[in-house]
Short mmCIF file of C-alpha atoms in Angstrom, two decimals:
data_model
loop_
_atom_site.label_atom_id
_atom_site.label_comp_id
_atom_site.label_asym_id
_atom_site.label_seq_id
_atom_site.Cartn_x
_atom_site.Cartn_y
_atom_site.Cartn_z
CA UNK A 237 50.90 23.97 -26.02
CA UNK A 238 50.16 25.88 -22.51
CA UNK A 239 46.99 24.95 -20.91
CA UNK A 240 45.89 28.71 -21.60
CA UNK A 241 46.24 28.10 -25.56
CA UNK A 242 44.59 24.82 -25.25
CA UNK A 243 41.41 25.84 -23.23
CA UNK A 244 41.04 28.96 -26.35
CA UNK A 245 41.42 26.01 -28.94
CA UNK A 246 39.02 23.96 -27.27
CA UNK A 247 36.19 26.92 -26.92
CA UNK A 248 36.70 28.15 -30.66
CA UNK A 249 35.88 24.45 -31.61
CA UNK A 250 32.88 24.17 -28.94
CA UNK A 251 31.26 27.52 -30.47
CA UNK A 252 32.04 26.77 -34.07
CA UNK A 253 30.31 23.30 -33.58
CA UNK A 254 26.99 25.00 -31.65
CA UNK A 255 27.07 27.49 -34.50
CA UNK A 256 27.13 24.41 -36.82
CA UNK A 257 24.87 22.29 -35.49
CA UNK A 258 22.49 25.48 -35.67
CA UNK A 259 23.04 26.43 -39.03
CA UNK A 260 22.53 22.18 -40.01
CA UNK A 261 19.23 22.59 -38.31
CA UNK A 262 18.26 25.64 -40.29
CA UNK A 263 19.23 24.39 -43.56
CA UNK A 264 18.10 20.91 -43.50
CA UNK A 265 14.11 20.81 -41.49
CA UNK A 266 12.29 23.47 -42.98
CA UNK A 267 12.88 26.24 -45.76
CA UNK A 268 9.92 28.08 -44.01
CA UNK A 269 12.50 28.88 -41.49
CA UNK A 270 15.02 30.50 -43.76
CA UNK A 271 12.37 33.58 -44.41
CA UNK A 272 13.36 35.37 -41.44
CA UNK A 273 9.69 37.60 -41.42
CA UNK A 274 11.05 40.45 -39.14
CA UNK A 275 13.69 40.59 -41.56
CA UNK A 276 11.82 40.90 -44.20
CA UNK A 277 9.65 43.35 -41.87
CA UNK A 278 12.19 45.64 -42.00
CA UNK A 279 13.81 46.05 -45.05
CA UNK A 280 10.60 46.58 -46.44
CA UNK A 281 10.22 49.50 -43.81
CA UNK A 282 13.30 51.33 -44.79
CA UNK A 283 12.49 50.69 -49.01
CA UNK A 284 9.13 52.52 -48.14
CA UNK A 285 11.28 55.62 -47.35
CA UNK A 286 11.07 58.07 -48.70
CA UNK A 287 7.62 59.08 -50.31
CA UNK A 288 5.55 56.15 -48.34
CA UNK A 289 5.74 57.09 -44.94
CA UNK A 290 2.05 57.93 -44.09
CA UNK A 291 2.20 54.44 -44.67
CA UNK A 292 5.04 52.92 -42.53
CA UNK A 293 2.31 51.49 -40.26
CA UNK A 294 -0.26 50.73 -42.50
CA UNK A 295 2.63 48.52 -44.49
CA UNK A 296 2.43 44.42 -44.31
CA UNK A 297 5.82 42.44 -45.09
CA UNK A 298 7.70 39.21 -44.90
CA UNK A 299 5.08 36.21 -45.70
CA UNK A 300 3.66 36.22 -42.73
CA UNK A 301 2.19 39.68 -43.73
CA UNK A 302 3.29 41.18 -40.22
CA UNK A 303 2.90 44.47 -39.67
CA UNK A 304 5.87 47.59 -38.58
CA UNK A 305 5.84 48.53 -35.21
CA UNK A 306 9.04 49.79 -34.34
CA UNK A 307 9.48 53.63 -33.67
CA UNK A 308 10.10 55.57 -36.83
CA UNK A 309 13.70 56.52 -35.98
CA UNK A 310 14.25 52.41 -37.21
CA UNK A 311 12.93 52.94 -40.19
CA UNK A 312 15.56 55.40 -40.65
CA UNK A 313 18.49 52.50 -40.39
CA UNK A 314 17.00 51.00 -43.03
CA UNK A 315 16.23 53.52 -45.57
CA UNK A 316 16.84 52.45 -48.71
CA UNK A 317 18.66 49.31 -48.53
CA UNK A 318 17.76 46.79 -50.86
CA UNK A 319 19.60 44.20 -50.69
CA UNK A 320 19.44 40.44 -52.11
CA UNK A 321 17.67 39.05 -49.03
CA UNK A 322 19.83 36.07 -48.84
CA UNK A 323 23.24 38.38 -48.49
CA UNK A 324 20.88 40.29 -45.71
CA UNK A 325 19.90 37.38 -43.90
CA UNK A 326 23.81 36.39 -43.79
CA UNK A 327 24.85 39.94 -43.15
CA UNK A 328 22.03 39.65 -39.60
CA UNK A 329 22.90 35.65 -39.11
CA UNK A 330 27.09 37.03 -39.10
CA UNK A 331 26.75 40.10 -36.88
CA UNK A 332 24.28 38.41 -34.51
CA UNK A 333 26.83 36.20 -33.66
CA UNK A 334 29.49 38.14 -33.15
CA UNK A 335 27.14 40.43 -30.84
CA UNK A 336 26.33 37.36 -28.99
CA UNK A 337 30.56 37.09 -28.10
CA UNK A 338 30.21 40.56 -27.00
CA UNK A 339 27.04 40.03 -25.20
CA UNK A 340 28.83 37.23 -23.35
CA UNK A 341 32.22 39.32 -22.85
CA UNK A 342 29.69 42.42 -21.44
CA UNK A 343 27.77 39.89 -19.31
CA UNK A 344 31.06 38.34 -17.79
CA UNK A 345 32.57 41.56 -16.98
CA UNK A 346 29.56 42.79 -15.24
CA UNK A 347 29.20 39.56 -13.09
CA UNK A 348 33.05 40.51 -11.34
CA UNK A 349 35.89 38.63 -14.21
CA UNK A 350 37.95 42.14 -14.60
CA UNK A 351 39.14 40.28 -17.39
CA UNK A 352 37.32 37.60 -18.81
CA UNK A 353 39.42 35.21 -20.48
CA UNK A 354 38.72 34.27 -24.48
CA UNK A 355 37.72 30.89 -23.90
CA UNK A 356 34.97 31.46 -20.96
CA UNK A 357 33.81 34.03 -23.42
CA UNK A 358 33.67 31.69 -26.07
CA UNK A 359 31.83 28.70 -24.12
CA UNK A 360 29.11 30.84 -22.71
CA UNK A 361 28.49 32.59 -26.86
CA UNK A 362 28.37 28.59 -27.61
CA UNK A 363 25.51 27.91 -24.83
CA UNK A 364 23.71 30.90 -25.35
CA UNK A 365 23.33 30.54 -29.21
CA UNK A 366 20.83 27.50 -27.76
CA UNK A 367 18.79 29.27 -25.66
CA UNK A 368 15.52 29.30 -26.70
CA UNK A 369 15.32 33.07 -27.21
CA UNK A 370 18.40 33.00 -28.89
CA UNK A 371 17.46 30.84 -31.60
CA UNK A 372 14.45 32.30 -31.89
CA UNK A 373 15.68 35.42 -32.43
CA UNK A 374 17.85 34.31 -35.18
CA UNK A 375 15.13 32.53 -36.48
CA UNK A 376 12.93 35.42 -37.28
CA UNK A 377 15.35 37.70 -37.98
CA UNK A 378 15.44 39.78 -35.13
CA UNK A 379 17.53 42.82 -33.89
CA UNK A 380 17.83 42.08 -30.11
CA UNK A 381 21.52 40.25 -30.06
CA UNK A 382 22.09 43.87 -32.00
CA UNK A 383 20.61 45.97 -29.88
CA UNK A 384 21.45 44.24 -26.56
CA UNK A 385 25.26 44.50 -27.34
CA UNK A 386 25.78 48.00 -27.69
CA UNK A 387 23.52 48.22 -24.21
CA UNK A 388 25.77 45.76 -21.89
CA UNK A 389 28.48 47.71 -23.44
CA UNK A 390 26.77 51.06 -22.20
CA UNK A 391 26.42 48.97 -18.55
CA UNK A 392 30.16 48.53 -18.68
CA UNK A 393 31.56 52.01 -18.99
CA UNK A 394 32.78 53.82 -15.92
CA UNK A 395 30.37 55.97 -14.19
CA UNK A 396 32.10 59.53 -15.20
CA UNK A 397 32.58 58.19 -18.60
CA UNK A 398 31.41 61.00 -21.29
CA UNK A 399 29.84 58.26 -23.36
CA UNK A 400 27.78 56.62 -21.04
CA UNK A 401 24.26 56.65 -21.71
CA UNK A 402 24.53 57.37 -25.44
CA UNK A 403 24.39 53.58 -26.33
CA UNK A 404 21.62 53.26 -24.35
CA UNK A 405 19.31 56.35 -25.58
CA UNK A 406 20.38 55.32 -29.00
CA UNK A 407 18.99 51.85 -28.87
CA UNK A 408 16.20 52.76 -26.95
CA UNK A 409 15.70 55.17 -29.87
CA UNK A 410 15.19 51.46 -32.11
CA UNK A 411 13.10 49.57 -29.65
CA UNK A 412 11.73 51.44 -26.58
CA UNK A 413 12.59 48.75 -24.10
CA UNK A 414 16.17 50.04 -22.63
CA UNK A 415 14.81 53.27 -22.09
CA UNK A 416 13.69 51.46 -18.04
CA UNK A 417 17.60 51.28 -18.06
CA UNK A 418 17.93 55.30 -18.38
CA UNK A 419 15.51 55.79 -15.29
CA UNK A 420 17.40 52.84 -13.51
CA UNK A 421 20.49 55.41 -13.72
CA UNK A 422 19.00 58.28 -12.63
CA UNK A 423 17.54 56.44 -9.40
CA UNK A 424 21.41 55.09 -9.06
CA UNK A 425 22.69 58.28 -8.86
CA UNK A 426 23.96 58.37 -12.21
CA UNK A 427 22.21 61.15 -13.20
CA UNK A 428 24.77 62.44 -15.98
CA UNK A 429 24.51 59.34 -17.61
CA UNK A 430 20.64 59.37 -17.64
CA UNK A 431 19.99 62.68 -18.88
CA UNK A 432 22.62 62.02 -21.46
CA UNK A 433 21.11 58.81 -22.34
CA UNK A 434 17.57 60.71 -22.22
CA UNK A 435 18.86 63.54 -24.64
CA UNK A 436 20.15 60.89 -27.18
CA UNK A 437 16.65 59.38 -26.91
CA UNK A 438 15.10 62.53 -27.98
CA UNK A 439 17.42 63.34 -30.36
CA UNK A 440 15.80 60.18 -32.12
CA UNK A 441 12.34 61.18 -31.70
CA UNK A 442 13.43 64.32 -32.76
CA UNK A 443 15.30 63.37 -36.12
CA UNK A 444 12.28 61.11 -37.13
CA UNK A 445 9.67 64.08 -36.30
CA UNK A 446 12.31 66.12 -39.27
CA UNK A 447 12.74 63.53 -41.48
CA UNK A 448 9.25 61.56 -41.25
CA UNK A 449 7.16 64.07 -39.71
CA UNK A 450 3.53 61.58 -40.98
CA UNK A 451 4.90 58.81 -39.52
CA UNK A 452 5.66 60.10 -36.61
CA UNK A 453 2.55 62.07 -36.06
CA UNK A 454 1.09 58.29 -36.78
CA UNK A 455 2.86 56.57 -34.08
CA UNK A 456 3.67 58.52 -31.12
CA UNK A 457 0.37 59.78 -30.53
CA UNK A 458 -1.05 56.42 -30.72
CA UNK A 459 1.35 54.37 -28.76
CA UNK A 460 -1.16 54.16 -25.95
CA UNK A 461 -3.70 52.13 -28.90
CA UNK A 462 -0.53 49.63 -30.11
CA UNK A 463 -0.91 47.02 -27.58
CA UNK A 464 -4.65 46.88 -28.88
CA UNK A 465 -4.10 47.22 -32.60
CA UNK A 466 -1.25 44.69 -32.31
CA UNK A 467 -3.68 42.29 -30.18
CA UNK A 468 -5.64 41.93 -32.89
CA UNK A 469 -3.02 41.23 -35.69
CA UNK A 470 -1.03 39.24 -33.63
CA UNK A 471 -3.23 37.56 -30.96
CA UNK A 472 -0.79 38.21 -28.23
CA UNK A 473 -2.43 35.62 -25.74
CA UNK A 474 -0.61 32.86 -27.77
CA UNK A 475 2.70 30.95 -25.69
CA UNK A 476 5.50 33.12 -27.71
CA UNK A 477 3.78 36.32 -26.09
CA UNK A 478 4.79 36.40 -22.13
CA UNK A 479 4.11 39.51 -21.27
CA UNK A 480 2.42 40.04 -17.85
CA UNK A 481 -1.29 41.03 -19.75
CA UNK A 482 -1.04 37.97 -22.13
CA UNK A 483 -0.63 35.56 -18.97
CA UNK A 484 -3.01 37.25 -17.77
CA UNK A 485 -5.45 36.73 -20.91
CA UNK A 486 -4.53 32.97 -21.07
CA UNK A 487 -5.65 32.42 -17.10
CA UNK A 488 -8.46 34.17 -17.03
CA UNK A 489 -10.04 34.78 -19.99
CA UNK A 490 -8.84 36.52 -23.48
CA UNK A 491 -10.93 40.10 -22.95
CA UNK A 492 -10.34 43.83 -23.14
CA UNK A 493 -11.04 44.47 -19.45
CA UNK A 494 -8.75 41.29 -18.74
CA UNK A 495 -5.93 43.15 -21.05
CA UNK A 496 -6.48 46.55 -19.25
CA UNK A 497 -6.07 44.57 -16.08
CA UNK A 498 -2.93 42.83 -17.08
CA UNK A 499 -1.63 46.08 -18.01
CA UNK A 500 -1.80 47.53 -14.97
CA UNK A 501 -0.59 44.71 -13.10
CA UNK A 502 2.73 44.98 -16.18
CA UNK A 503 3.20 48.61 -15.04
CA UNK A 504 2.99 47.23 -11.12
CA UNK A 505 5.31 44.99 -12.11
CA UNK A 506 7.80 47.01 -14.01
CA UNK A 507 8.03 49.38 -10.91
CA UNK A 508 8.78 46.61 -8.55
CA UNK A 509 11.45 45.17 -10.61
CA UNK A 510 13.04 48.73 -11.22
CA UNK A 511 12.92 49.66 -7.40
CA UNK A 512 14.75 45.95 -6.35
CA UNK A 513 17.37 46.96 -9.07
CA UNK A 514 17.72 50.14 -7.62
CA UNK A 515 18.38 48.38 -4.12
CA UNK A 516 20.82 45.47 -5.55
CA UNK A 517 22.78 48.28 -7.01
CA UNK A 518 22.70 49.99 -3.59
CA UNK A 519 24.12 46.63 -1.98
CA UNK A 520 26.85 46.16 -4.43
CA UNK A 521 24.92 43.51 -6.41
CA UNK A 522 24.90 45.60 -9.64
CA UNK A 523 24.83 43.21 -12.11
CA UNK A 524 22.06 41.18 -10.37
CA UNK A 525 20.72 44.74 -10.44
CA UNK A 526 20.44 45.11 -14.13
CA UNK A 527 18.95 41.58 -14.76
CA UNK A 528 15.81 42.52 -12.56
CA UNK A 529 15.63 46.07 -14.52
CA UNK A 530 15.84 43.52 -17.36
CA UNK A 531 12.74 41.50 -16.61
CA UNK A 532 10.67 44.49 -15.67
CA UNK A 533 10.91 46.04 -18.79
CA UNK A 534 9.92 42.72 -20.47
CA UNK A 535 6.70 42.20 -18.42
CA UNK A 536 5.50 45.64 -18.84
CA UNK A 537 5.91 45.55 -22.60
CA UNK A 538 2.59 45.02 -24.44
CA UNK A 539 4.19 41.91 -26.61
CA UNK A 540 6.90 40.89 -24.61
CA UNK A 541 7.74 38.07 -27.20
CA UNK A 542 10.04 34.89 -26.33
CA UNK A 543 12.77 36.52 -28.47
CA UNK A 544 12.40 39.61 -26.15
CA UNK A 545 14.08 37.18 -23.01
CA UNK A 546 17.29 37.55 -24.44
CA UNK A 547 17.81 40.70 -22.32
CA UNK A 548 17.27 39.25 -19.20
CA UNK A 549 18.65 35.17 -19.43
CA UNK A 550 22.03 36.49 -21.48
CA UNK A 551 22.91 38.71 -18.23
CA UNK A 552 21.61 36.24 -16.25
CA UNK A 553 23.51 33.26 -17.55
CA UNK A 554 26.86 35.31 -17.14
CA UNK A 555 25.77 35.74 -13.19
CA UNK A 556 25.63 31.98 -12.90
CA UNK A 557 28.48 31.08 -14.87
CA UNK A 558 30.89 33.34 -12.33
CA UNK A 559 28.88 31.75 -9.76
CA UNK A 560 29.54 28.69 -10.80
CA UNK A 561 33.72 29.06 -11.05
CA UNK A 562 33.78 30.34 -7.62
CA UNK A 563 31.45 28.50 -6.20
CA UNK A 564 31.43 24.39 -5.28
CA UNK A 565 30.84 22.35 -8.18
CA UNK A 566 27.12 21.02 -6.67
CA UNK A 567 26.52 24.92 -8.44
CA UNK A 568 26.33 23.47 -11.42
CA UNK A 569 22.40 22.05 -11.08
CA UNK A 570 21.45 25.87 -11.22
CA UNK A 571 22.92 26.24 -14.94
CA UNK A 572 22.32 23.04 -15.81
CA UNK A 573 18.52 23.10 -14.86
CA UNK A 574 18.13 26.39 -16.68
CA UNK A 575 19.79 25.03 -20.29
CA UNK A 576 17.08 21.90 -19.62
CA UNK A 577 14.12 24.88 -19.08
CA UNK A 578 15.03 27.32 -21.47
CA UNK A 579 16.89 25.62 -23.73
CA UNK A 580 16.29 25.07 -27.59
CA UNK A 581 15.51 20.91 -28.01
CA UNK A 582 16.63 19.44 -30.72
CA UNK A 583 14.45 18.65 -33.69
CA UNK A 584 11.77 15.61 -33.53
CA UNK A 585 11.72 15.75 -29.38
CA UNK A 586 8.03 17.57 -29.35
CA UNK A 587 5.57 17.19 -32.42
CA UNK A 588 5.86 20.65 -34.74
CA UNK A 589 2.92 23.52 -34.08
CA UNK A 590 3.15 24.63 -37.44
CA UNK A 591 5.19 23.21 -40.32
CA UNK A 592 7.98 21.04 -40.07
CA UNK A 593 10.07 20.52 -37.00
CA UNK A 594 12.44 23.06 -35.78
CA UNK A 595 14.61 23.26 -32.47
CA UNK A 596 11.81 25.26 -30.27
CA UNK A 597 12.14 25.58 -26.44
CA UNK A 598 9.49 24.15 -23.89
CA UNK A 599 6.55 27.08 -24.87
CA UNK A 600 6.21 25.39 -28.63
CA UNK A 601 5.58 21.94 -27.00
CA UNK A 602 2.48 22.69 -25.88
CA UNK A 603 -1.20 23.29 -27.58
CA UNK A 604 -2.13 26.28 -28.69
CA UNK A 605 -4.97 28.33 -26.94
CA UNK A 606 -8.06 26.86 -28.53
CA UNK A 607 -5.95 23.58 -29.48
CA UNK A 608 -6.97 20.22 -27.82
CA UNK A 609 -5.85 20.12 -24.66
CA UNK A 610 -3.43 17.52 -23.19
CA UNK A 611 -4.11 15.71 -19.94
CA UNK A 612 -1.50 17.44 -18.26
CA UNK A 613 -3.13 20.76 -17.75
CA UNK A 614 -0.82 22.22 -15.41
CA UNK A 615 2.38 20.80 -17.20
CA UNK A 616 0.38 22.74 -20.30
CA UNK A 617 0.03 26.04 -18.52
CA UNK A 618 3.55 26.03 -16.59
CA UNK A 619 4.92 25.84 -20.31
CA UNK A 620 2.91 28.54 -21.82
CA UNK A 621 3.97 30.88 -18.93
CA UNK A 622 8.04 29.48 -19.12
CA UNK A 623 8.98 33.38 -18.66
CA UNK A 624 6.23 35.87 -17.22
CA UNK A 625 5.64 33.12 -13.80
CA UNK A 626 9.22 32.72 -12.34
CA UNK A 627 10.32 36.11 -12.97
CA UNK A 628 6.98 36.98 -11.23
CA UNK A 629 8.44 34.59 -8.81
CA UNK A 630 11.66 36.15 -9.16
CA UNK A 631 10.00 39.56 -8.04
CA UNK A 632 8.69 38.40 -4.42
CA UNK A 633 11.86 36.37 -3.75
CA UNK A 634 14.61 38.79 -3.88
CA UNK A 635 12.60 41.02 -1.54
CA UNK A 636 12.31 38.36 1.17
CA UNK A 637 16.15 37.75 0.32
CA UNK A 638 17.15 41.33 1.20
CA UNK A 639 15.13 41.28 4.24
CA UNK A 640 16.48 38.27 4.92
CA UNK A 641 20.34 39.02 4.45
CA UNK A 642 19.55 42.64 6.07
CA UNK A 643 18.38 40.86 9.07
CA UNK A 644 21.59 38.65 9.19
CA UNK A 645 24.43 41.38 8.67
CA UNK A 646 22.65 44.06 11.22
CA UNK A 647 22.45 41.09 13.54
CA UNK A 648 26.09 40.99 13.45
CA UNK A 649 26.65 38.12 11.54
CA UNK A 650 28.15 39.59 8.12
CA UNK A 651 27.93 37.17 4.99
CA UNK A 652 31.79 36.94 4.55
CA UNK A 653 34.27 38.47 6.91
CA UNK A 654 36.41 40.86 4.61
CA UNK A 655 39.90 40.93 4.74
CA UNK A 656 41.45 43.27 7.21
CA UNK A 657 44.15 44.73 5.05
CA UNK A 658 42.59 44.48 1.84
CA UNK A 659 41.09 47.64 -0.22
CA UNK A 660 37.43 49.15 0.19
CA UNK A 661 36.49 47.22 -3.15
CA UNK A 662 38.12 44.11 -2.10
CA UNK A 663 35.67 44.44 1.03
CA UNK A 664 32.71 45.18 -1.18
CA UNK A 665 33.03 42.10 -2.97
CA UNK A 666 34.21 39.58 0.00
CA UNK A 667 30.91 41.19 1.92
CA UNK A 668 28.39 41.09 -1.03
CA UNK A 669 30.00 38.22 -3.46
CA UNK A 670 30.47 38.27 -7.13
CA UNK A 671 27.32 40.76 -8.04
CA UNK A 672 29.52 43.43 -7.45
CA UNK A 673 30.51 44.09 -11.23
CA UNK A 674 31.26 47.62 -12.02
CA UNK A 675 29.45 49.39 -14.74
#
């Protein structure tokens, strides 16, 4: 058996063991788990349809009694199906996984492996299914693995392709958050791509005006009101929430001028992070690009939930794994740290907030707001804010990081010296490193 054959053996077993171990968990602590509520959420959208759609938003489903507040262009993906709920949850459980490969074969690409091989695709699907926003998003039945897929896989088409952009307006037509990643392409340059991407958006809006005129006349004049309504079903300033106005709400104080505030320090935000993509893409760095259009858009949503992170740490892991094969092997403590930080722990390792134990990354192991506090105060708050504070972090450091590497190649000093003979790209990536992934 060649080396090549072995390694693929080898990662098949590691994944189908993570996906094991997952699916032991799920089974065996707590049959709470197995409701999936956003599942439920949904299908209970689309059986509404048609007749009941002056009350799409007024509907409560799953036992949680959570309310629908996806755009009504969702709804329409549902319509109708009805389903056993135990074939849909393993219909969701199946294609979330095998979005997750893709994910990882999207993320590697984009990070600068032309080709990446089956097993390093394999291994990184096997320790992403245990990040914490990964299981969580499997947990409550969640679309993002589904919705994140087809958008890496918009990121990887050529430039001129005729395609591009479609994937993106489409999703963004589900869940509004890729729609950042249109505007990133038009300040890139890629304006063809953006409009495109824009017209598919509003073909959406469009179709759901036709087909559920009420229920669109409900939502998109009110989407300005959601991040309030939802505040009060929800109460947003709990840990899962890490949206810039919820950490906001849990340092200050939990208040509607503290909300407004952290909104317009979300929006602040969001702008930042898309302008520092738009000058990583400029430098070559387009992958590292796309993971900071990635985190704006998740602090400037108004319920930027845990699950949510999945479109910034899936692109982000991929970044560190190249880094890590080309790199020296003391690279490692960067990957290794972030599994330990944002990784799901095992059952039994923190004391359950609710119900019985489940694998739950380091925001669960802390209080609730209100809760009794633990002596550790800071240790308390640092986990409640896991997400929003380092990729606030994130959004001063690169800046200083460009000035600082912009300073050090106009001082005549380039980063790596490229290769006299070799081709412009080959240059592009000896100069600026493996974030120079094409799109």
């Amino acid at each position: 058996m060649t080396a090549r054959r072995t390694a693929l053996v080898a990662a098949v077993l590691v994944l189908a063991a993570a996906l094991g171990l997952w699916l032991w968990c799920l089974f065996h602590w707590s049959e709470g788990e197995l409701r999936q509520m956003d599942l439920a959420v949904y299908l209970r959208a689309g059986q509404s349809l048609p007749g009941g759609e002056e009350r799409l938003y007024l509907l409560r489903g799953g036992p949680g009694g959570l309310p629908y507040l996806y755009p009504p262009f969702a709804a329409l993906v549902f319509w109708g199906l009805a389903p056993p709920f135990a074939v849909a949850q393993g219909l969701l459980l199946g294609s979330s996984v095998a979005a997750l490969v893709l994910v990882s074969w999207c993320g590697l690409r984009l990070a600068g492996e032309e080709r990446p091989g089956p097993a390093a695709v394999l291994v990184c699907a096997a320790v992403g299914l245990w990040l914490a926003p990964v299981q969580e998003t499997l947990r409550y039945g969640q679309l993002n693995l589904l919705l994140l897929a087809p958008a890496m896989a918009d990121w990887c088409l050529p430039d001129g392709h005729r395609l591009k952009g479609v994937l993106l307006g489409l999703t963004a037509g589900i869940k509004l958050t890729p729609a950042l990643f249109l505007v990133h392409y038009l300040c890139t340059g890629r304006r063809a791509a953006g409009l495109r991407g824009f017209a598919t958006f509003a073909g959406t809006v469009v179709l759901g005006l036709v087909l559920l005129p009420r229920a669109s006349l409900a939502y998109w004049p009110q989407l300005s009101s959601l991040p309030e309504r939802a505040h009060r079903m929800l109460l947003m300033a709990t840990p899962i929430d890490q949206a810039v106005a919820s950490f906001c709400m849990r340092a200050v104080a939990d208040t509607a001028r503290v909300r407004e505030v952290g909104g317009l320090l979300g929006w602040a935000a969001a702008a930042l992070g898309l302008w520092l993509g738009v000058l990583l893409h400029r430098r070559g760095r387009a992958a590292a690009g796309l993971v900071l259009v990635s985190v704006a858009a998740l602090l400037v949503e108004p319920m930027s939930w845990v699950h949510h992170w999945v479109w910034a740490l899936l692109p982000a892991s991929a970044l560190l794994v190249v880094w890590v094969r080309r790199g020296h092997w003391s690279r490692w403590s960067a990957p290794v740290l972030g599994c330990l930080v944002y990784g799901a722990w095992p059952p039994g390792w923190f004391r359950p907030i609710r119900g019985d134990d489940w694998p739950g990354g380091l925001t669960w192991a802390v209080p609730l707001p209100g809760g009794d506090r633990s002596p550790l105060a800071v240790l308390d708050f640092l986990c409640q804010n896991l997400y929003v504070l380092p990729a606030l972090a994130l959004l001063v450091a690169v800046p200083v990081w460009l000035l600082l590497t912009r300073a050090r190649v106009g001082g005549g000093a380039p980063v790596v010296a490229p290769r006299a003979a070799g081709s412009e790209e080959e240059m592009t990536v000896a100069m600026y490193g493996i974030g120079h992934g094409r799109e």
